[in-house]
Amino acid sequence: MRVVCNETMWTATPDGIERTLSSDLRTTRPALSSRDFESLDDGSEASIEEYVDLDVLRGWKEQRDPELVAAHALPALAELIHLDASGRQIASEPIHGPDVVVGRFHPQYGPVDILLGSLRDHESYKLGAPHLYLVLDRAGNWDLRPLSPTATTQLKEAPITDNARHYRIDHGDELHLGVARFVFERLSTTLDTWFGRYEALLQRAGGPSLMLMRAGGVCGPYIGLEKSRAYVIGRTFPGRGDVPGTEDWPRFAQPEWDLSGLPEKERKHLGFRHARLKFVDESWCVEPVCTRQRTFVNRVAISTITALESGDEVGMGSVLFHFHDESAVVLPRSKKIHLPAVVDWSDGHVSRTPGRPAPAPPYGDA
Amino acid sequence: MALLSAGQEFVFGERRLTIQRALHDDASSSPSYLVLVGDAKAALLWQGSETWGRRVLETLSNAEEIAGLPRIIDSQIGNGSASILLTAPPASAEPFDVWKWRHVQRTSSVESLRRLALAMGAIHARGGWLQGLRRHDLFMTPSSGALFMVAMPRLAALDRESVEAVWRDIRVFGELAFENFMEREYPGGHQLVALLQDRAAMAEAGLNAPGLTQVLAGCVTPYGDLAYTNIAELLRGLDHFRAELVRPLNMRVGSTSTLGSYIFRQNNQDACGHVMLDAICGSRKLRVGFFCVADGIGGIQDGEHASRMIVESACTAFARAWSFYGAERLEQTPVPFARGIARVACQRLVLEGEFDPGNNRGGTTFSGLLIAGGRAGVCHIGDSRVMLVRGDECIALTEDHSLAAILIQLGELTAEEAERNEASQRTISRFMSTANEVECERIDGFPARLAERLGLRSFGLNTAGIEVRPGDIFVLTSDGAHNEYDLPTLRRLIAQNSGDPQKLCDAIAGHALERIGRDNSTVVAVLVEG
């Protein structure tokens, strides 16, 4: 049974929006029983690590910081609920920020905030990287904008195609991203509460820091930065000679911030020594170290050392970080979205989709 | 308490019960009945004193997970008497029959005695004891020999776990083991004690299975060093007994990897490997083996390097798993181990990509098979395949990760169209690369539809794996080999080369070369012998 929230529940007040959502208006759907789990057991359900310690099989040990998988420090503002064909919940993707890009990660197009992880192969195949842009505006409305020129999006079963337009999405609206079915649900957190928690979180470090982001918001773990040091961010790796065939590798120190403990889908594109943070010429800079994986600043790939400002988003593979300087709390700025190029293979060269204005310079008018 | 007779009706709360059969001797003060609830559902009805009833509730509450024990459906206790309604054993079970018990297969009988001992252990752990388990308190399924307790008329609190009390509850295990193995009547405790002390008499009686004599000595008397003092010791004895009965399967393996036609291929980017280990655990000999094929992609040198690297690191990881966890753990959960091996092997490849600048490109498919004792598990990424040949059946143990499979899922291609659509067949949707690790959940075990094919429950398929039977042939192939044959051809090749896995590998690879030999072809065949 589904109860769709009545729009009149959202009332505007002079200084913002009051969002009250009584719990009985939350969408409900049949829960899974243990019998369903039997039929769902398709090989991906059984967890390997429940039975096998992978460190034993590796022959070296990954440092997995439990804090990296701890609960999100910010309250969720909304949720995307992934449903199967019969309307049962498969997974829920909480949205912890007011301004998020949804989709899958492709190195060419940069990190996305909401990495949809519960999709099967054919569903991911029809998902854009990125697919969707979701914004909660000051008036308290969620807008969405389709980003992918080739992947399809349906809102309330009607196709939405105009990449330049924003479409209103409400509580309980059904959303089809490619062939995957979702329901959008608002949660009772107000934007003001969210901002309050967000500011408190940024000030926690008490100095320049790089803070891990997840699902659109700073999620808790961070590394405090001292000007006299340089910080390599990456994952645990075996030392030279620790495993067969590594005798002639260069000798490196383990990274200063070890993110091996991140969930697999997040750390997948993170290099073992991914990037270095250091203080050069009166500003903090990020320098790509790993040549295999990309590093992004404000979602634009960088190839050389790049200066950071407070509030910049640093991307390493698919992992996003918020760079915070003590100078000021910068609220998340609204993103300048670049549409991915459509590759026209027949002409043998890359061209933008016709009829769309040329892209603005990256993050110019944030 | 008035005894009820068959056919009589009994009102239990809102339920009407029809007594089907009494399960007690006439002298019992706590009678048990098999009843029908309404018209259809069978259940057990136990009656007795109030103290006894409370003890039953205490002992059997939340006993859902213990096989062989009935579960409480409803109870009425008060005024000095108790009536308890419990779940009945499965419909195929019938009262214990010693003649049928003697014909139960030996391995099954030990297994069902183990299960019964676990149930007994649960009763003891909850502070109860049965004051002797009688044969007519048991039901059994004649085919599998599974035993179920259907009555506990003397259930009481076990104040102190004495050897005598334990012995009274477990001596039936010795009797049942004797009857099943010797296929003749249990001689009685005194005679058996005398027999066990006389080696010549034992040899004459044919009582020489080491596991059996140990269980008999532990159960026959509460006195002496060999007597079991608790259920855990009985379980250990039965485990040894079971280990004695299991004969290790023998595996013979062959492998071939060829370049293919010189017109299409300049080097062999396929790789295959296997490790076989014998482990002696207790008196149980377990053979374990890991077999894999990998098909390199991405440039001439890179593909070759990636496939070789993944095979080497997977075999190393398997050896680590074996040395740390032991063969028995591998046998219990072969699929997580196989998938874990693939997981760490692909991480090794990514490390190579980042830290060895000379070898930082390329990728590979990977299909692995882990056989441990009597169970097998697979791990799979890409379009190499693992096939099980059992009798006349060829059963695919993996599903290709190809664009064609995605397009079929999306409904954009039918299975027939996909057959002809070579581009989508040749495009793989998952592989191991030097750039990104593959997450655990994207490393496949067995496909869900395999359970249906083999007539198994899908639950647990991807932990405990599938059973390996004598005569099974496992064939691992890269696409260069399996794209060139169809199932009838494979059957013919197997029929012509049965009994020699190396010949079979050569025949399959040779067949691919005879056709076109467009790609490197690699075959590993494992023949399981009893």
mmCIF file with all atom_site columns, N, CA and C in Angstrom, chain A residues 94-132:
data_model
loop_
_atom_site.group_PDB
_atom_site.id
_atom_site.type_symbol
_atom_site.label_atom_id
_atom_site.label_alt_id
_atom_site.label_comp_id
_atom_site.label_asym_id
_atom_site.label_entity_id
_atom_site.label_seq_id
_atom_site.pdbx_PDB_ins_code
_atom_site.Cartn_x
_atom_site.Cartn_y
_atom_site.Cartn_z
_atom_site.occupancy
_atom_site.B_iso_or_equiv
_atom_site.pdbx_formal_charge
_atom_site.auth_seq_id
_atom_site.auth_comp_id
_atom_site.auth_asym_id
_atom_site.auth_atom_id
_atom_site.pdbx_PDB_model_num
ATOM 1   N N  . PRO A 1 94  ? 20.042 7.192  0.891   1.00 0.00 ? 94  PRO A N  1
ATOM 2   C CA . PRO A 1 94  ? 19.734 8.454  1.547   1.00 0.00 ? 94  PRO A CA 1
ATOM 3   C C  . PRO A 1 94  ? 20.487 9.606  0.887   1.00 0.00 ? 94  PRO A C  1
ATOM 4   N N  . ILE A 1 95  ? 19.880 10.774 0.882   1.00 0.00 ? 95  ILE A N  1
ATOM 5   C CA . ILE A 1 95  ? 20.497 11.968 0.302   1.00 0.00 ? 95  ILE A CA 1
ATOM 6   C C  . ILE A 1 95  ? 20.812 12.909 1.460   1.00 0.00 ? 95  ILE A C  1
ATOM 7   N N  . HIS A 1 96  ? 22.095 13.153 1.684   1.00 0.00 ? 96  HIS A N  1
ATOM 8   C CA . HIS A 1 96  ? 22.507 13.917 2.858   1.00 0.00 ? 96  HIS A CA 1
ATOM 9   C C  . HIS A 1 96  ? 22.888 15.357 2.524   1.00 0.00 ? 96  HIS A C  1
ATOM 10  N N  . GLY A 1 97  ? 22.563 15.823 1.349   1.00 0.00 ? 97  GLY A N  1
ATOM 11  C CA . GLY A 1 97  ? 22.892 17.200 0.994   1.00 0.00 ? 97  GLY A CA 1
ATOM 12  C C  . GLY A 1 97  ? 21.793 17.794 0.145   1.00 0.00 ? 97  GLY A C  1
ATOM 13  N N  . PRO A 1 98  ? 21.755 19.137 0.067   1.00 0.00 ? 98  PRO A N  1
ATOM 14  C CA . PRO A 1 98  ? 20.681 19.785 -0.679  1.00 0.00 ? 98  PRO A CA 1
ATOM 15  C C  . PRO A 1 98  ? 20.981 19.927 -2.162  1.00 0.00 ? 98  PRO A C  1
ATOM 16  N N  . ASP A 1 99  ? 22.093 19.394 -2.620  1.00 0.00 ? 99  ASP A N  1
ATOM 17  C CA . ASP A 1 99  ? 22.550 19.718 -3.952  1.00 0.00 ? 99  ASP A CA 1
ATOM 18  C C  . ASP A 1 99  ? 23.403 18.544 -4.443  1.00 0.00 ? 99  ASP A C  1
ATOM 19  N N  . VAL A 1 100 ? 22.784 17.581 -5.078  1.00 0.00 ? 100 VAL A N  1
ATOM 20  C CA . VAL A 1 100 ? 23.503 16.331 -5.345  1.00 0.00 ? 100 VAL A CA 1
ATOM 21  C C  . VAL A 1 100 ? 23.367 15.871 -6.792  1.00 0.00 ? 100 VAL A C  1
ATOM 22  N N  . VAL A 1 101 ? 24.427 15.213 -7.250  1.00 0.00 ? 101 VAL A N  1
ATOM 23  C CA . VAL A 1 101 ? 24.432 14.571 -8.559  1.00 0.00 ? 101 VAL A CA 1
ATOM 24  C C  . VAL A 1 101 ? 24.300 13.069 -8.323  1.00 0.00 ? 101 VAL A C  1
ATOM 25  N N  . VAL A 1 102 ? 23.402 12.449 -9.060  1.00 0.00 ? 102 VAL A N  1
ATOM 26  C CA . VAL A 1 102 ? 23.107 11.030 -8.868  1.00 0.00 ? 102 VAL A CA 1
ATOM 27  C C  . VAL A 1 102 ? 23.539 10.270 -10.104 1.00 0.00 ? 102 VAL A C  1
ATOM 28  N N  . GLY A 1 103 ? 24.090 9.087  -9.911  1.00 0.00 ? 103 GLY A N  1
ATOM 29  C CA . GLY A 1 103 ? 24.407 8.260  -11.073 1.00 0.00 ? 103 GLY A CA 1
ATOM 30  C C  . GLY A 1 103 ? 25.446 7.223  -10.756 1.00 0.00 ? 103 GLY A C  1
ATOM 31  N N  . ARG A 1 104 ? 26.234 6.878  -11.784 1.00 0.00 ? 104 ARG A N  1
ATOM 32  C CA . ARG A 1 104 ? 27.361 5.977  -11.532 1.00 0.00 ? 104 ARG A CA 1
ATOM 33  C C  . ARG A 1 104 ? 28.634 6.759  -11.822 1.00 0.00 ? 104 ARG A C  1
ATOM 34  N N  . PHE A 1 105 ? 29.751 6.210  -11.387 1.00 0.00 ? 105 PHE A N  1
ATOM 35  C CA . PHE A 1 105 ? 31.006 6.923  -11.565 1.00 0.00 ? 105 PHE A CA 1
ATOM 36  C C  . PHE A 1 105 ? 31.644 6.543  -12.887 1.00 0.00 ? 105 PHE A C  1
ATOM 37  N N  . HIS A 1 106 ? 32.021 7.548  -13.649 1.00 0.00 ? 106 HIS A N  1
ATOM 38  C CA . HIS A 1 106 ? 32.882 7.298  -14.791 1.00 0.00 ? 106 HIS A CA 1
ATOM 39  C C  . HIS A 1 106 ? 34.011 8.315  -14.700 1.00 0.00 ? 106 HIS A C  1
ATOM 40  N N  . PRO A 1 107 ? 35.279 7.897  -14.784 1.00 0.00 ? 107 PRO A N  1
ATOM 41  C CA . PRO A 1 107 ? 36.381 8.822  -14.551 1.00 0.00 ? 107 PRO A CA 1
ATOM 42  C C  . PRO A 1 107 ? 36.318 10.049 -15.458 1.00 0.00 ? 107 PRO A C  1
ATOM 43  N N  . GLN A 1 108 ? 35.793 9.860  -16.651 1.00 0.00 ? 108 GLN A N  1
ATOM 44  C CA . GLN A 1 108 ? 35.757 10.973 -17.588 1.00 0.00 ? 108 GLN A CA 1
ATOM 45  C C  . GLN A 1 108 ? 34.839 12.101 -17.116 1.00 0.00 ? 108 GLN A C  1
ATOM 46  N N  . TYR A 1 109 ? 33.774 11.759 -16.403 1.00 0.00 ? 109 TYR A N  1
ATOM 47  C CA . TYR A 1 109 ? 32.785 12.767 -16.048 1.00 0.00 ? 109 TYR A CA 1
ATOM 48  C C  . TYR A 1 109 ? 32.852 13.175 -14.584 1.00 0.00 ? 109 TYR A C  1
ATOM 49  N N  . GLY A 1 110 ? 33.735 12.615 -13.848 1.00 0.00 ? 110 GLY A N  1
ATOM 50  C CA . GLY A 1 110 ? 33.929 13.062 -12.476 1.00 0.00 ? 110 GLY A CA 1
ATOM 51  C C  . GLY A 1 110 ? 33.026 12.377 -11.486 1.00 0.00 ? 110 GLY A C  1
ATOM 52  N N  . PRO A 1 111 ? 33.295 12.647 -10.208 1.00 0.00 ? 111 PRO A N  1
ATOM 53  C CA . PRO A 1 111 ? 32.556 11.957 -9.144  1.00 0.00 ? 111 PRO A CA 1
ATOM 54  C C  . PRO A 1 111 ? 31.089 12.382 -9.099  1.00 0.00 ? 111 PRO A C  1
ATOM 55  N N  . VAL A 1 112 ? 30.261 11.503 -8.579  1.00 0.00 ? 112 VAL A N  1
ATOM 56  C CA . VAL A 1 112 ? 28.859 11.843 -8.312  1.00 0.00 ? 112 VAL A CA 1
ATOM 57  C C  . VAL A 1 112 ? 28.631 11.708 -6.811  1.00 0.00 ? 112 VAL A C  1
ATOM 58  N N  . ASP A 1 113 ? 27.607 12.403 -6.302  1.00 0.00 ? 113 ASP A N  1
ATOM 59  C CA . ASP A 1 113 ? 27.357 12.367 -4.857  1.00 0.00 ? 113 ASP A CA 1
ATOM 60  C C  . ASP A 1 113 ? 26.680 11.077 -4.444  1.00 0.00 ? 113 ASP A C  1
ATOM 61  N N  . ILE A 1 114 ? 25.652 10.713 -5.205  1.00 0.00 ? 114 ILE A N  1
ATOM 62  C CA . ILE A 1 114 ? 24.905 9.507  -4.851  1.00 0.00 ? 114 ILE A CA 1
ATOM 63  C C  . ILE A 1 114 ? 25.296 8.417  -5.844  1.00 0.00 ? 114 ILE A C  1
ATOM 64  N N  . LEU A 1 115 ? 26.166 7.521  -5.391  1.00 0.00 ? 115 LEU A N  1
ATOM 65  C CA . LEU A 1 115 ? 26.576 6.395  -6.228  1.00 0.00 ? 115 LEU A CA 1
ATOM 66  C C  . LEU A 1 115 ? 25.522 5.312  -6.076  1.00 0.00 ? 115 LEU A C  1
ATOM 67  N N  . LEU A 1 116 ? 24.787 5.054  -7.118  1.00 0.00 ? 116 LEU A N  1
ATOM 68  C CA . LEU A 1 116 ? 23.735 4.033  -6.993  1.00 0.00 ? 116 LEU A CA 1
ATOM 69  C C  . LEU A 1 116 ? 24.402 2.668  -7.012  1.00 0.00 ? 116 LEU A C  1
ATOM 70  N N  . GLY A 1 117 ? 24.324 1.976  -5.902  1.00 0.00 ? 117 GLY A N  1
ATOM 71  C CA . GLY A 1 117 ? 25.116 0.761  -5.754  1.00 0.00 ? 117 GLY A CA 1
ATOM 72  C C  . GLY A 1 117 ? 24.343 -0.528 -5.846  1.00 0.00 ? 117 GLY A C  1
ATOM 73  N N  . SER A 1 118 ? 23.025 -0.447 -5.851  1.00 0.00 ? 118 SER A N  1
ATOM 74  C CA . SER A 1 118 ? 22.262 -1.689 -5.758  1.00 0.00 ? 118 SER A CA 1
ATOM 75  C C  . SER A 1 118 ? 21.778 -2.168 -7.115  1.00 0.00 ? 118 SER A C  1
ATOM 76  N N  . LEU A 1 119 ? 22.315 -1.595 -8.185  1.00 0.00 ? 119 LEU A N  1
ATOM 77  C CA . LEU A 1 119 ? 21.800 -1.940 -9.513  1.00 0.00 ? 119 LEU A CA 1
ATOM 78  C C  . LEU A 1 119 ? 22.489 -3.173 -10.065 1.00 0.00 ? 119 LEU A C  1
ATOM 79  N N  . ARG A 1 120 ? 21.738 -3.900 -10.877 1.00 0.00 ? 120 ARG A N  1
ATOM 80  C CA . ARG A 1 120 ? 22.333 -5.038 -11.558 1.00 0.00 ? 120 ARG A CA 1
ATOM 81  C C  . ARG A 1 120 ? 22.954 -4.547 -12.876 1.00 0.00 ? 120 ARG A C  1
ATOM 82  N N  . ASP A 1 121 ? 23.712 -5.443 -13.531 1.00 0.00 ? 121 ASP A N  1
ATOM 83  C CA . ASP A 1 121 ? 24.500 -5.028 -14.694 1.00 0.00 ? 121 ASP A CA 1
ATOM 84  C C  . ASP A 1 121 ? 23.675 -4.295 -15.740 1.00 0.00 ? 121 ASP A C  1
ATOM 85  N N  . HIS A 1 122 ? 22.519 -4.870 -16.083 1.00 0.00 ? 122 HIS A N  1
ATOM 86  C CA . HIS A 1 122 ? 21.776 -4.263 -17.188 1.00 0.00 ? 122 HIS A CA 1
ATOM 87  C C  . HIS A 1 122 ? 21.162 -2.938 -16.765 1.00 0.00 ? 122 HIS A C  1
ATOM 88  N N  . GLU A 1 123 ? 20.939 -2.751 -15.452 1.00 0.00 ? 123 GLU A N  1
ATOM 89  C CA . GLU A 1 123 ? 20.411 -1.476 -14.976 1.00 0.00 ? 123 GLU A CA 1
ATOM 90  C C  . GLU A 1 123 ? 21.508 -0.409 -14.987 1.00 0.00 ? 123 GLU A C  1
ATOM 91  N N  . SER A 1 124 ? 22.708 -0.786 -14.569 1.00 0.00 ? 124 SER A N  1
ATOM 92  C CA . SER A 1 124 ? 23.825 0.162  -14.623 1.00 0.00 ? 124 SER A CA 1
ATOM 93  C C  . SER A 1 124 ? 24.128 0.557  -16.066 1.00 0.00 ? 124 SER A C  1
ATOM 94  N N  . TYR A 1 125 ? 23.932 -0.388 -16.967 1.00 0.00 ? 125 TYR A N  1
ATOM 95  C CA . TYR A 1 125 ? 24.209 -0.139 -18.384 1.00 0.00 ? 125 TYR A CA 1
ATOM 96  C C  . TYR A 1 125 ? 23.348 1.002  -18.911 1.00 0.00 ? 125 TYR A C  1
ATOM 97  N N  . LYS A 1 126 ? 22.148 1.152  -18.350 1.00 0.00 ? 126 LYS A N  1
ATOM 98  C CA . LYS A 1 126 ? 21.232 2.197  -18.801 1.00 0.00 ? 126 LYS A CA 1
ATOM 99  C C  . LYS A 1 126 ? 21.268 3.421  -17.881 1.00 0.00 ? 126 LYS A C  1
ATOM 100 N N  . LEU A 1 127 ? 22.296 3.500  -17.041 1.00 0.00 ? 127 LEU A N  1
ATOM 101 C CA . LEU A 1 127 ? 22.380 4.613  -16.100 1.00 0.00 ? 127 LEU A CA 1
ATOM 102 C C  . LEU A 1 127 ? 23.457 5.577  -16.591 1.00 0.00 ? 127 LEU A C  1
ATOM 103 N N  . GLY A 1 128 ? 23.184 6.867  -16.484 1.00 0.00 ? 128 GLY A N  1
ATOM 104 C CA . GLY A 1 128 ? 24.153 7.855  -16.918 1.00 0.00 ? 128 GLY A CA 1
ATOM 105 C C  . GLY A 1 128 ? 25.206 8.101  -15.860 1.00 0.00 ? 128 GLY A C  1
ATOM 106 N N  . ALA A 1 129 ? 26.357 8.619  -16.325 1.00 0.00 ? 129 ALA A N  1
ATOM 107 C CA . ALA A 1 129 ? 27.409 8.986  -15.374 1.00 0.00 ? 129 ALA A CA 1
ATOM 108 C C  . ALA A 1 129 ? 27.816 10.418 -15.647 1.00 0.00 ? 129 ALA A C  1
ATOM 109 N N  . PRO A 1 130 ? 27.185 11.402 -15.031 1.00 0.00 ? 130 PRO A N  1
ATOM 110 C CA . PRO A 1 130 ? 26.090 11.330 -14.061 1.00 0.00 ? 130 PRO A CA 1
ATOM 111 C C  . PRO A 1 130 ? 24.738 11.246 -14.766 1.00 0.00 ? 130 PRO A C  1
ATOM 112 N N  . HIS A 1 131 ? 23.719 10.955 -13.983 1.00 0.00 ? 131 HIS A N  1
ATOM 113 C CA . HIS A 1 131 ? 22.406 10.777 -14.580 1.00 0.00 ? 131 HIS A CA 1
ATOM 114 C C  . HIS A 1 131 ? 21.467 11.937 -14.254 1.00 0.00 ? 131 HIS A C  1
ATOM 115 N N  . LEU A 1 132 ? 21.556 12.412 -13.018 1.00 0.00 ? 132 LEU A N  1
ATOM 116 C CA . LEU A 1 132 ? 20.492 13.262 -12.511 1.00 0.00 ? 132 LEU A CA 1
ATOM 117 C C  . LEU A 1 132 ? 21.077 14.282 -11.552 1.00 0.00 ? 132 LEU A C  1
#
